[in-house]
């Protein structure tokens, strides 16, 4: 069944693409550059809370350091949530592929010879 074979291939390619995007998110969260990024890549999320002294003599440099820390943790949480969603999509695509294979196998008439 040519149509089923094309659908299988399309689902396989989609599942591979979803998997690759998940890997990209892990690299981003861990502060590792993907192959196409420049060598000057940031660190992992969340980074250690910055010292308030890096902001100089601001009236609320400790508050600014806390705000930066909060944002870093939110980015890390969002990256983790996105990775979890992509993992769920990948598992769902795998299930669809297995169900199509099972249905196709069950409906294929075998040559008795």
CSV table of N, CA, C and O in Angstrom, one decimal:
chain,number,residue,atom,x,y,z
A,1,UNK,N,0.8,-1.2,0.0
A,1,UNK,CA,0.0,0.0,0.0
A,1,UNK,C,0.9,1.2,0.0
A,1,UNK,O,1.4,1.6,1.0
A,2,UNK,N,1.0,1.8,-1.2
A,2,UNK,CA,1.9,3.0,-1.3
A,2,UNK,C,1.5,4.2,-0.4
A,2,UNK,O,2.4,4.8,0.1
A,3,UNK,N,0.3,4.4,-0.3
A,3,UNK,CA,-0.2,5.6,0.5
A,3,UNK,C,0.2,5.4,2.0
A,3,UNK,O,0.6,6.3,2.7
A,4,UNK,N,0.1,4.2,2.5
A,4,UNK,CA,0.5,3.9,3.9
A,4,UNK,C,2.0,4.0,4.0
A,4,UNK,O,2.4,4.6,5.0
A,5,UNK,N,2.7,3.6,3.0
A,5,UNK,CA,4.2,3.7,3.1
A,5,UNK,C,4.6,5.1,3.2
A,5,UNK,O,5.5,5.5,3.9
A,6,UNK,N,4.0,6.0,2.3
A,6,UNK,CA,4.3,7.4,2.4
A,6,UNK,C,3.9,8.1,3.7
A,6,UNK,O,4.6,8.9,4.2
A,7,UNK,N,2.8,7.7,4.3
A,7,UNK,CA,2.4,8.2,5.6
A,7,UNK,C,3.3,7.8,6.6
A,7,UNK,O,3.7,8.5,7.5
A,8,UNK,N,3.8,6.5,6.6
A,8,UNK,CA,4.8,6.0,7.5
A,8,UNK,C,6.1,6.9,7.5
A,8,UNK,O,6.6,7.3,8.5
A,9,UNK,N,6.5,7.1,6.3
A,9,UNK,CA,7.8,7.9,6.1
A,9,UNK,C,7.6,9.3,6.6
A,9,UNK,O,8.4,9.9,7.3
A,10,UNK,N,6.4,9.9,6.3
A,10,UNK,CA,6.2,11.3,6.7
A,10,UNK,C,6.1,11.3,8.3
A,10,UNK,O,6.7,12.3,8.9
A,11,UNK,N,5.5,10.4,8.9
A,11,UNK,CA,5.4,10.3,10.4
A,11,UNK,C,6.8,10.1,10.9
A,11,UNK,O,7.2,10.7,12.0
A,12,UNK,N,7.6,9.3,10.3
A,12,UNK,CA,9.0,9.0,10.8
A,12,UNK,C,9.8,10.3,10.7
A,12,UNK,O,10.5,10.6,11.7
A,13,UNK,N,9.7,11.0,9.6
A,13,UNK,CA,10.5,12.3,9.4
A,13,UNK,C,10.0,13.3,10.5
A,13,UNK,O,10.8,14.0,11.0
A,14,UNK,N,8.7,13.4,10.7
A,14,UNK,CA,8.2,14.3,11.7
A,14,UNK,C,8.7,13.9,13.1
A,14,UNK,O,9.1,14.8,13.8
A,15,UNK,N,8.6,12.7,13.4
A,15,UNK,CA,9.1,12.2,14.7
A,15,UNK,C,10.6,12.5,14.9
A,15,UNK,O,11.0,13.0,16.0
A,16,UNK,N,11.4,12.3,13.9
A,16,UNK,CA,12.8,12.6,13.9
A,16,UNK,C,13.0,14.1,14.1
A,16,UNK,O,13.9,14.5,14.9
A,17,UNK,N,12.2,14.9,13.5
A,17,UNK,CA,12.4,16.4,13.6
A,17,UNK,C,12.0,16.8,15.0
A,17,UNK,O,12.7,17.7,15.6
A,18,UNK,N,10.9,16.3,15.6
A,18,UNK,CA,10.5,16.6,17.0
A,18,UNK,C,11.6,16.2,17.9
A,18,UNK,O,12.0,17.0,18.8
A,19,UNK,N,12.2,15.0,17.7
A,19,UNK,CA,13.3,14.6,18.6
A,19,UNK,C,14.5,15.5,18.5
A,19,UNK,O,15.1,15.9,19.5
A,20,UNK,N,14.8,15.9,17.3
A,20,UNK,CA,16.0,16.9,17.1
A,20,UNK,C,15.7,18.2,17.8
A,20,UNK,O,16.6,18.8,18.4
A,21,UNK,N,14.5,18.7,17.8
A,21,UNK,CA,14.2,20.0,18.5
A,21,UNK,C,14.3,19.8,20.0
A,21,UNK,O,14.7,20.7,20.7
A,22,UNK,N,13.9,18.6,20.5
A,22,UNK,CA,14.1,18.3,21.9
A,22,UNK,C,15.5,18.3,22.3
A,22,UNK,O,15.9,18.9,23.4
A,23,UNK,N,16.4,17.8,21.5
A,23,UNK,CA,17.8,17.8,21.7
A,23,UNK,C,18.4,19.2,21.7
A,23,UNK,O,19.2,19.6,22.6
A,24,UNK,N,17.9,20.0,20.8
A,24,UNK,CA,18.3,21.4,20.7
A,24,UNK,C,18.0,22.1,22.0
A,24,UNK,O,18.7,22.9,22.6
A,25,UNK,N,16.8,21.9,22.6
A,25,UNK,CA,16.4,22.5,23.9
A,25,UNK,C,17.3,22.1,25.0
A,25,UNK,O,17.6,22.9,25.9
A,26,UNK,N,17.6,20.8,25.0
A,26,UNK,CA,18.5,20.3,26.1
A,26,UNK,C,19.9,21.0,26.0
A,26,UNK,O,20.4,21.4,27.0
A,27,UNK,N,20.4,21.1,24.7
A,27,UNK,CA,21.7,21.8,24.6
A,27,UNK,C,21.6,23.3,25.0
A,27,UNK,O,22.5,23.8,25.7
A,28,UNK,N,20.5,23.9,24.7
A,28,UNK,CA,20.3,25.3,25.1
A,28,UNK,C,20.3,25.5,26.6
A,28,UNK,O,20.9,26.3,27.2
A,29,UNK,N,19.5,24.6,27.2
A,29,UNK,CA,19.4,24.7,28.7
A,29,UNK,C,20.7,24.4,29.4
A,29,UNK,O,21.0,25.0,30.4
A,30,UNK,N,21.5,23.5,28.8
A,30,UNK,CA,22.8,23.1,29.4
A,30,UNK,C,23.9,24.0,29.0
A,30,UNK,O,25.0,23.8,29.4
A,31,UNK,N,23.6,25.0,28.2
A,31,UNK,CA,24.6,26.0,27.8
A,31,UNK,C,25.6,25.5,26.7
A,31,UNK,O,26.7,26.0,26.6
A,32,UNK,N,25.1,24.5,26.0
A,32,UNK,CA,26.0,23.9,25.0
A,32,UNK,C,25.5,24.4,23.6
A,32,UNK,O,24.4,24.3,23.3
A,33,UNK,N,26.5,24.9,22.8
A,33,UNK,CA,26.0,25.4,21.5
A,33,UNK,C,25.6,24.3,20.6
A,33,UNK,O,26.1,23.2,20.6
A,34,UNK,N,24.6,24.5,19.8
A,34,UNK,CA,24.2,23.6,18.7
A,34,UNK,C,25.3,23.8,17.6
A,34,UNK,O,26.1,24.8,17.6
A,35,UNK,N,25.3,23.0,16.6
A,35,UNK,CA,26.4,23.0,15.6
A,35,UNK,C,26.5,24.3,14.9
A,35,UNK,O,27.5,24.7,14.4
A,36,UNK,N,25.4,25.0,14.7
A,36,UNK,CA,25.3,26.2,13.9
A,36,UNK,C,25.5,27.5,14.7
A,36,UNK,O,25.4,28.6,14.1
A,37,UNK,N,25.8,27.4,16.0
A,37,UNK,CA,25.9,28.6,16.8
A,37,UNK,C,27.4,29.0,16.9
A,37,UNK,O,28.3,28.2,16.7
A,38,UNK,N,27.6,30.3,17.1
A,38,UNK,CA,29.0,30.8,17.3
A,38,UNK,C,29.6,30.2,18.5
A,38,UNK,O,28.9,29.7,19.4
A,39,UNK,N,30.9,30.2,18.6
A,39,UNK,CA,31.6,29.7,19.7
A,39,UNK,C,31.3,30.4,21.0
A,39,UNK,O,31.4,29.8,22.1
A,40,UNK,N,31.0,31.7,21.0
A,40,UNK,CA,30.6,32.4,22.2
A,40,UNK,C,29.2,32.2,22.5
A,40,UNK,O,28.3,32.9,22.1
A,41,UNK,N,28.9,31.2,23.3
A,41,UNK,CA,27.6,30.8,23.7
A,41,UNK,C,27.5,30.9,25.2
A,41,UNK,O,28.4,30.7,25.9
A,42,UNK,N,26.3,31.3,25.6
A,42,UNK,CA,26.1,31.5,27.1
A,42,UNK,C,26.2,30.2,27.9
A,42,UNK,O,26.3,29.1,27.4
A,43,UNK,N,26.0,30.3,29.2
A,43,UNK,CA,26.1,29.2,30.1
A,43,UNK,C,24.7,28.5,30.2
A,43,UNK,O,23.8,28.9,29.6
A,44,UNK,N,24.7,27.6,31.2
A,44,UNK,CA,23.5,26.8,31.4
A,44,UNK,C,22.4,27.7,32.1
A,44,UNK,O,22.7,28.7,32.8
A,45,UNK,N,21.2,27.2,32.0
A,45,UNK,CA,20.1,27.9,32.7
A,45,UNK,C,19.6,26.9,33.8
A,45,UNK,O,19.4,25.7,33.6
A,46,UNK,N,19.4,27.4,35.0
A,46,UNK,CA,19.7,28.7,35.5
A,46,UNK,C,21.1,28.8,35.9
A,46,UNK,O,21.7,27.9,36.4
A,47,UNK,N,21.7,30.0,35.7
A,47,UNK,CA,23.1,30.2,36.2
A,47,UNK,C,23.0,30.6,37.7
A,47,UNK,O,21.9,30.7,38.2
A,48,UNK,N,24.2,30.6,38.3
A,48,UNK,CA,24.2,31.0,39.7
A,48,UNK,C,23.7,32.4,39.8
A,48,UNK,O,23.9,33.3,38.9
A,49,UNK,N,23.1,32.7,40.9
A,49,UNK,CA,22.6,34.1,41.2
A,49,UNK,C,23.7,35.1,41.1
A,49,UNK,O,24.8,34.8,41.8
A,50,UNK,N,23.6,36.1,40.4
A,50,UNK,CA,24.7,37.1,40.3
A,50,UNK,C,24.9,37.8,41.6
A,50,UNK,O,24.0,38.0,42.3
A,51,UNK,N,26.1,38.2,41.8
A,51,UNK,CA,26.5,39.0,43.0
A,51,UNK,C,25.9,40.4,42.7
A,51,UNK,O,26.0,40.9,41.6
A,52,UNK,N,25.3,41.0,43.7
A,52,UNK,CA,24.8,42.4,43.5
A,52,UNK,C,25.8,43.4,43.2
A,52,UNK,O,25.5,44.4,42.5
A,53,UNK,N,27.1,43.1,43.5
A,53,UNK,CA,28.2,44.1,43.3
A,53,UNK,C,28.4,44.3,41.8
A,53,UNK,O,29.0,45.3,41.4
A,54,UNK,N,28.0,43.3,40.9
A,54,UNK,CA,28.3,43.5,39.5
A,54,UNK,C,27.5,44.7,38.9
A,54,UNK,O,27.8,45.1,37.8
A,55,UNK,N,26.5,45.1,39.6
A,55,UNK,CA,25.6,46.2,39.1
A,55,UNK,C,26.1,47.6,39.7
A,55,UNK,O,25.5,48.6,39.5
A,56,UNK,N,27.2,47.5,40.3
A,56,UNK,CA,27.8,48.8,40.8
A,56,UNK,C,27.1,49.3,42.1
A,56,UNK,O,26.6,48.5,42.9
A,57,UNK,N,27.0,50.6,42.2
A,57,UNK,CA,26.4,51.3,43.3
A,57,UNK,C,24.9,51.6,43.2
A,57,UNK,O,24.5,52.6,43.7
A,58,UNK,N,24.2,50.8,42.5
A,58,UNK,CA,22.7,51.0,42.3
A,58,UNK,C,22.0,50.9,43.7
A,58,UNK,O,22.5,50.2,44.6
A,59,UNK,N,21.0,51.7,43.8
A,59,UNK,CA,20.3,51.7,45.1
A,59,UNK,C,19.7,50.3,45.5
A,59,UNK,O,19.7,50.0,46.6
A,60,UNK,N,19.3,49.6,44.5
A,60,UNK,CA,18.7,48.3,44.8
A,60,UNK,C,19.4,47.2,43.9
A,60,UNK,O,18.7,46.4,43.2
A,61,UNK,N,20.7,47.2,44.0
A,61,UNK,CA,21.5,46.2,43.2
A,61,UNK,C,21.1,44.8,43.6
A,61,UNK,O,21.1,43.9,42.8
A,62,UNK,N,20.8,44.6,44.9
A,62,UNK,CA,20.4,43.2,45.4
A,62,UNK,C,19.1,42.8,44.8
A,62,UNK,O,18.9,41.7,44.4
A,63,UNK,N,18.2,43.8,44.6
A,63,UNK,CA,16.9,43.5,44.0
A,63,UNK,C,17.0,43.1,42.5
A,63,UNK,O,16.4,42.3,42.0
A,64,UNK,N,18.0,43.8,41.9
A,64,UNK,CA,18.2,43.6,40.5
A,64,UNK,C,18.8,42.2,40.3
A,64,UNK,O,18.5,41.4,39.4
A,65,UNK,N,19.8,41.8,41.2
A,65,UNK,CA,20.4,40.5,41.1
A,65,UNK,C,19.3,39.4,41.3
A,65,UNK,O,19.3,38.4,40.7
A,66,UNK,N,18.4,39.7,42.3
A,66,UNK,CA,17.3,38.7,42.5
A,66,UNK,C,16.4,38.6,41.3
A,66,UNK,O,15.9,37.5,40.9
A,67,UNK,N,16.1,39.7,40.6
A,67,UNK,CA,15.3,39.7,39.4
A,67,UNK,C,15.9,38.9,38.3
A,67,UNK,O,15.3,38.1,37.6
A,68,UNK,N,17.2,39.1,38.1
A,68,UNK,CA,17.9,38.3,37.1
A,68,UNK,C,17.9,36.8,37.4
A,68,UNK,O,17.6,36.0,36.6
A,69,UNK,N,18.0,36.5,38.7
A,69,UNK,CA,18.0,35.1,39.1
A,69,UNK,C,16.6,34.5,38.9
A,69,UNK,O,16.4,33.4,38.4
A,70,UNK,N,15.5,35.3,39.1
A,70,UNK,CA,14.2,34.9,38.9
A,70,UNK,C,13.9,34.6,37.4
A,70,UNK,O,13.3,33.6,37.0
A,71,UNK,N,14.4,35.5,36.6
A,71,UNK,CA,14.3,35.3,35.1
A,71,UNK,C,15.0,34.1,34.7
A,71,UNK,O,14.5,33.3,33.9
A,72,UNK,N,16.2,33.9,35.2
A,72,UNK,CA,17.0,32.7,34.8
A,72,UNK,C,16.2,31.4,35.1
A,72,UNK,O,16.2,30.5,34.3
A,73,UNK,N,15.6,31.3,36.3
A,73,UNK,CA,14.8,30.2,36.7
A,73,UNK,C,13.6,30.0,35.9
A,73,UNK,O,13.2,28.9,35.5
A,74,UNK,N,13.0,31.1,35.5
A,74,UNK,CA,11.8,31.0,34.6
A,74,UNK,C,12.1,30.5,33.2
A,74,UNK,O,11.4,29.7,32.7
A,75,UNK,N,13.3,30.9,32.7
A,75,UNK,CA,13.7,30.4,31.4
A,75,UNK,C,14.0,28.9,31.5
A,75,UNK,O,13.6,28.2,30.6
A,76,UNK,N,14.7,28.5,32.6
A,76,UNK,CA,15.0,27.1,32.7
A,76,UNK,C,13.7,26.3,32.8
A,76,UNK,O,13.6,25.2,32.2
A,77,UNK,N,12.7,26.8,33.6
A,77,UNK,CA,11.4,26.1,33.7
A,77,UNK,C,10.7,26.0,32.4
A,77,UNK,O,10.2,24.9,32.0
A,78,UNK,N,10.7,27.1,31.6
A,78,UNK,CA,10.1,27.1,30.3
A,78,UNK,C,10.8,26.1,29.3
A,78,UNK,O,10.1,25.4,28.5
A,79,UNK,N,12.1,26.1,29.3
A,79,UNK,CA,12.8,25.2,28.5
A,79,UNK,C,12.5,23.7,28.9
A,79,UNK,O,12.3,22.9,28.0
A,80,UNK,N,12.4,23.5,30.2
A,80,UNK,CA,12.1,22.1,30.6
A,80,UNK,C,10.7,21.7,30.2
A,80,UNK,O,10.4,20.6,29.8
A,81,UNK,N,9.7,22.7,30.3
A,81,UNK,CA,8.3,22.4,29.9
A,81,UNK,C,8.2,22.1,28.4
A,81,UNK,O,7.5,21.2,28.0
A,82,UNK,N,8.9,22.9,27.6
A,82,UNK,CA,8.9,22.7,26.2
A,82,UNK,C,9.5,21.4,25.8
A,82,UNK,O,9.0,20.7,25.0
A,83,UNK,N,10.6,21.0,26.5
A,83,UNK,CA,11.2,19.7,26.3
A,83,UNK,C,10.2,18.6,26.6
A,83,UNK,O,10.0,17.6,25.9
A,84,UNK,N,9.5,18.7,27.7
A,84,UNK,CA,8.5,17.7,28.1
A,84,UNK,C,7.3,17.6,27.1
A,84,UNK,O,6.9,16.5,26.8
A,85,UNK,N,6.9,18.7,26.6
A,85,UNK,CA,5.9,18.7,25.5
A,85,UNK,C,6.3,18.0,24.3
A,85,UNK,O,5.6,17.2,23.7
A,86,UNK,N,7.6,18.3,23.9
A,86,UNK,CA,8.1,17.7,22.7
A,86,UNK,C,8.3,16.2,22.9
A,86,UNK,O,8.0,15.4,22.0
A,87,UNK,N,8.7,15.8,24.1
A,87,UNK,CA,8.8,14.3,24.4
A,87,UNK,C,7.4,13.7,24.2
A,87,UNK,O,7.3,12.6,23.7
A,88,UNK,N,6.4,14.4,24.7
A,88,UNK,CA,5.0,13.8,24.6
A,88,UNK,C,4.6,13.7,23.1
A,88,UNK,O,4.0,12.7,22.7
A,89,UNK,N,4.9,14.7,22.3
A,89,UNK,CA,4.6,14.6,20.9
A,89,UNK,C,5.3,13.5,20.2
A,89,UNK,O,4.8,12.7,19.4
A,90,UNK,N,6.6,13.3,20.6
A,90,UNK,CA,7.4,12.2,20.0
A,90,UNK,C,6.8,10.9,20.4
A,90,UNK,O,6.7,10.0,19.5
A,91,UNK,N,6.4,10.7,21.6
A,91,UNK,CA,5.8,9.4,22.1
A,91,UNK,C,4.5,9.2,21.3
A,91,UNK,O,4.2,8.1,20.9
A,92,UNK,N,3.7,10.2,21.1
A,92,UNK,CA,2.4,10.1,20.4
A,92,UNK,C,2.6,9.7,19.0
A,92,UNK,O,1.9,8.9,18.4
A,93,UNK,N,3.6,10.3,18.3
A,93,UNK,CA,3.9,10.0,17.0
A,93,UNK,C,4.4,8.5,16.9
A,93,UNK,O,4.0,7.8,15.9
A,94,UNK,N,5.2,8.1,17.8
A,94,UNK,CA,5.6,6.7,17.8
A,94,UNK,C,4.4,5.8,17.9
A,94,UNK,O,4.3,4.7,17.2
A,95,UNK,N,3.5,6.1,18.8
A,95,UNK,CA,2.3,5.3,19.0
A,95,UNK,C,1.4,5.2,17.7
A,95,UNK,O,1.0,4.2,17.3
A,96,UNK,N,1.3,6.4,17.0
A,96,UNK,CA,0.6,6.4,15.7
A,96,UNK,C,1.3,5.5,14.7
A,96,UNK,O,0.6,4.7,14.0
A,97,UNK,N,2.6,5.7,14.6
A,97,UNK,CA,3.3,4.8,13.7
A,97,UNK,C,3.2,3.3,14.0
A,97,UNK,O,3.0,2.5,13.0
A,98,UNK,N,3.2,3.0,15.2
A,98,UNK,CA,3.0,1.5,15.6
A,98,UNK,C,1.6,1.1,15.3
A,98,UNK,O,1.4,0.0,14.8
A,99,UNK,N,0.6,1.9,15.5
A,99,UNK,CA,-0.8,1.6,15.2
A,99,UNK,C,-1.0,1.4,13.7
A,99,UNK,O,-1.7,0.5,13.3
A,100,UNK,N,-0.4,2.3,12.9
A,100,UNK,CA,-0.5,2.2,11.5
A,100,UNK,C,0.1,0.9,11.0
A,100,UNK,O,-0.4,0.1,10.2
A,101,UNK,N,1.3,0.6,11.5
A,101,UNK,CA,2.0,-0.7,11.1
A,101,UNK,C,1.2,-1.9,11.5
A,101,UNK,O,1.0,-2.8,10.7
A,102,UNK,N,0.6,-1.9,12.7
A,102,UNK,CA,-0.2,-3.0,13.2
A,102,UNK,C,-1.4,-3.2,12.3
A,102,UNK,O,-1.8,-4.3,11.9
A,103,UNK,N,-2.1,-2.1,12.0
A,103,UNK,CA,-3.3,-2.1,11.2
A,103,UNK,C,-3.0,-2.6,9.7
A,103,UNK,O,-3.7,-3.4,9.1
A,104,UNK,N,-1.9,-2.1,9.2
A,104,UNK,CA,-1.5,-2.5,7.9
A,104,UNK,C,-1.1,-4.0,7.8
A,104,UNK,O,-1.5,-4.7,6.9
A,105,UNK,N,-0.4,-4.4,8.8
A,105,UNK,CA,0.0,-5.8,8.9
A,105,UNK,C,-1.2,-6.7,9.0
A,105,UNK,O,-1.3,-7.8,8.4
A,106,UNK,N,-2.2,-6.3,9.8
A,106,UNK,CA,-3.4,-7.1,10.0
A,106,UNK,C,-4.3,-7.1,8.7
A,106,UNK,O,-5.0,-8.1,8.5
A,107,UNK,N,-4.2,-6.1,7.9
A,107,UNK,CA,-5.1,-6.0,6.7
A,107,UNK,C,-4.4,-6.5,5.5
A,107,UNK,O,-5.0,-6.5,4.4
A,108,UNK,N,-3.2,-6.8,5.5
A,108,UNK,CA,-2.4,-7.3,4.4
A,108,UNK,C,-2.7,-8.7,4.1
A,108,UNK,O,-2.5,-9.6,5.1
A,109,UNK,N,-3.1,-9.1,2.9
A,109,UNK,CA,-3.3,-10.5,2.6
A,109,UNK,C,-2.0,-11.1,2.2
A,109,UNK,O,-1.3,-10.6,1.4
A,110,UNK,N,-1.7,-12.1,2.9
A,110,UNK,CA,-0.4,-12.8,2.7
A,110,UNK,C,-0.6,-13.9,1.5
A,110,UNK,O,-1.6,-14.5,1.5
A,111,UNK,N,0.4,-14.0,0.7
A,111,UNK,CA,0.4,-15.0,-0.3
A,111,UNK,C,0.6,-16.4,0.3
A,111,UNK,O,1.6,-16.6,1.0
A,112,UNK,N,-0.4,-17.3,0.2
A,112,UNK,CA,-0.3,-18.6,0.9
A,112,UNK,C,0.8,-19.5,0.3
A,112,UNK,O,1.1,-20.5,1.0
A,113,UNK,N,1.4,-19.2,-0.8
A,113,UNK,CA,2.4,-20.1,-1.3
A,113,UNK,C,3.7,-20.0,-0.7
A,113,UNK,O,4.1,-19.3,0.1
